[in-house]
XYZ file of N, CA and C in Angstrom:
207
model
N 26.790 -3.660 -39.226
C 27.481 -2.863 -38.246
C 28.270 -3.809 -37.343
N 29.484 -3.448 -37.062
C 30.324 -4.296 -36.220
C 30.132 -3.934 -34.746
N 30.569 -4.822 -33.876
C 30.478 -4.574 -32.439
C 31.330 -3.370 -32.037
N 32.472 -3.246 -32.655
C 33.362 -2.126 -32.319
C 32.699 -0.785 -32.613
N 32.050 -0.678 -33.755
C 31.353 0.557 -34.119
C 30.234 0.853 -33.133
N 29.486 -0.197 -32.774
C 28.383 -0.011 -31.842
C 28.889 0.405 -30.465
N 29.960 -0.209 -30.015
C 30.527 0.135 -28.702
C 30.987 1.582 -28.702
N 31.594 2.027 -29.771
C 32.039 3.424 -29.861
C 30.852 4.376 -29.819
N 29.764 4.008 -30.479
C 28.564 4.842 -30.442
C 27.977 4.889 -29.037
N 27.943 3.756 -28.370
C 27.408 3.716 -27.006
C 28.281 4.538 -26.066
N 29.581 4.505 -26.261
C 30.482 5.300 -25.425
C 30.249 6.800 -25.594
N 29.767 7.217 -26.752
C 29.541 8.642 -26.985
C 28.193 9.129 -26.444
N 27.338 8.217 -26.002
C 26.012 8.564 -25.486
C 26.153 9.090 -24.056
N 25.359 10.097 -23.673
C 25.385 10.569 -22.288
C 24.973 9.464 -21.305
N 25.494 9.529 -20.122
C 25.250 8.520 -19.083
C 23.761 8.326 -18.803
N 22.982 9.397 -18.903
C 21.544 9.330 -18.595
C 20.772 8.458 -19.585
N 21.330 8.256 -20.753
C 20.627 7.494 -21.794
C 20.948 6.003 -21.762
N 21.885 5.589 -20.946
C 22.315 4.187 -20.964
C 21.209 3.226 -20.528
N 20.390 3.641 -19.581
C 19.309 2.758 -19.135
C 18.310 2.505 -20.264
N 18.006 3.532 -21.022
C 17.085 3.378 -22.149
C 17.686 2.476 -23.227
N 18.957 2.611 -23.474
C 19.634 1.748 -24.449
C 19.613 0.307 -23.971
N 19.870 0.102 -22.687
C 19.836 -1.253 -22.134
C 18.451 -1.866 -22.278
N 17.405 -1.085 -21.992
C 16.035 -1.585 -22.137
C 15.727 -1.951 -23.578
N 16.189 -1.136 -24.502
C 15.941 -1.429 -25.910
C 16.672 -2.700 -26.341
N 17.883 -2.873 -25.893
C 18.641 -4.090 -26.230
C 17.942 -5.321 -25.668
N 17.440 -5.223 -24.441
C 16.698 -6.344 -23.848
C 15.442 -6.657 -24.663
N 14.765 -5.611 -25.129
C 13.570 -5.809 -25.951
C 13.919 -6.501 -27.268
N 14.990 -6.074 -27.910
C 15.411 -6.679 -29.172
C 15.766 -8.150 -28.959
N 16.462 -8.456 -27.871
C 16.809 -9.853 -27.588
C 15.569 -10.690 -27.295
N 14.610 -10.115 -26.584
C 13.355 -10.821 -26.285
C 12.598 -11.120 -27.583
N 12.489 -10.110 -28.453
C 11.794 -10.298 -29.724
C 12.509 -11.330 -30.591
N 13.826 -11.315 -30.585
C 14.601 -12.299 -31.342
C 14.352 -13.712 -30.807
N 14.314 -13.848 -29.474
C 14.060 -15.165 -28.868
C 12.679 -15.682 -29.258
N 11.683 -14.803 -29.289
C 10.341 -15.225 -29.700
C 10.318 -15.676 -31.155
N 11.021 -14.964 -32.004
C 11.072 -15.324 -33.421
C 11.736 -16.678 -33.618
N 12.832 -16.891 -32.935
C 13.543 -18.166 -33.047
C 12.672 -19.295 -32.526
N 12.012 -19.057 -31.410
C 11.158 -20.085 -30.816
C 9.987 -20.421 -31.736
N 9.351 -19.419 -32.308
C 8.206 -19.684 -33.185
C 8.640 -20.387 -34.466
N 9.825 -20.087 -34.974
C 10.312 -20.775 -36.164
C 10.639 -22.228 -35.879
N 11.112 -22.532 -34.692
C 11.444 -23.913 -34.344
C 10.198 -24.746 -34.126
N 9.110 -24.147 -33.653
C 7.916 -24.899 -33.295
C 6.950 -25.092 -34.452
N 7.308 -24.667 -35.642
C 6.403 -24.855 -36.776
C 6.297 -26.318 -37.163
N 7.320 -27.110 -36.922
C 7.297 -28.519 -37.255
C 6.808 -29.288 -36.035
N 5.536 -29.661 -36.040
C 4.943 -30.325 -34.879
C 5.306 -31.793 -34.794
N 5.961 -32.345 -35.807
C 6.326 -33.751 -35.758
C 7.300 -34.036 -34.617
N 8.053 -33.039 -34.197
C 8.955 -33.234 -33.058
C 8.177 -33.507 -31.781
N 7.006 -32.893 -31.664
C 6.215 -33.007 -30.447
C 5.259 -34.190 -30.472
N 4.734 -34.508 -31.636
C 3.711 -35.537 -31.719
C 4.163 -36.779 -32.468
N 5.308 -36.737 -33.082
C 5.802 -37.875 -33.834
C 5.215 -37.921 -35.237
N 5.674 -38.836 -36.006
C 5.169 -39.013 -37.366
C 4.822 -40.472 -37.579
N 3.992 -40.699 -38.556
C 3.577 -42.055 -38.886
C 4.096 -42.358 -40.290
N 4.789 -43.474 -40.395
C 5.296 -43.894 -41.694
C 4.404 -45.017 -42.192
N 3.542 -44.705 -43.170
C 2.614 -45.699 -43.701
C 3.309 -46.561 -44.742
N 3.177 -47.871 -44.577
C 3.729 -48.805 -45.539
C 2.698 -49.170 -46.608
N 1.425 -48.834 -46.328
C 0.342 -49.160 -47.258
C -0.306 -47.869 -47.758
N -1.222 -48.040 -48.674
C -2.023 -46.934 -49.168
C -3.003 -46.497 -48.076
N -3.214 -45.197 -47.928
C -4.100 -44.675 -46.892
C -5.527 -45.180 -47.005
N -6.042 -45.318 -48.229
C -7.417 -45.806 -48.412
C -7.564 -47.261 -48.007
N -6.560 -48.074 -48.271
C -6.650 -49.486 -47.871
C -6.590 -49.610 -46.348
N -5.856 -48.742 -45.684
C -5.815 -48.763 -44.215
C -7.180 -48.395 -43.656
N -7.830 -47.378 -44.243
C -9.171 -47.005 -43.787
C -10.161 -48.150 -43.992
N -10.062 -48.822 -45.116
C -10.963 -49.939 -45.407
C -10.775 -51.058 -44.383
N -9.526 -51.354 -44.028
C -9.258 -52.378 -43.022
C -9.822 -51.967 -41.667
N -9.709 -50.698 -41.316
C -10.212 -50.229 -40.030
C -11.728 -50.324 -39.974
N -12.402 -50.026 -41.070
C -13.859 -50.083 -41.086
C -14.361 -51.513 -41.080
N -13.602 -52.439 -41.634
C -14.018 -53.845 -41.691
C -13.527 -54.626 -40.481
N -13.056 -53.940 -39.459
C -12.492 -54.633 -38.295
C -13.517 -55.522 -37.603
N -14.765 -55.074 -37.535
C -15.782 -55.808 -36.788
C -16.560 -56.773 -37.662
N -16.328 -56.814 -38.923
C -17.069 -57.708 -39.823
C -16.342 -59.011 -40.020
């Protein structure tokens, strides 16, 4: 649906219904913002960073355990 079609439909609505339409539009925008926000936050590496291992994970664990020996 284009903006022009929607504007024409809104113009045909009685004046008493405009507040309800405005509330619904605000709700749709709020729900859209939540969806966009939740999709962006799925990748936690932005918040906590990532580790690039140059070695095998098991050899790193072995080195960590043998630190005191």
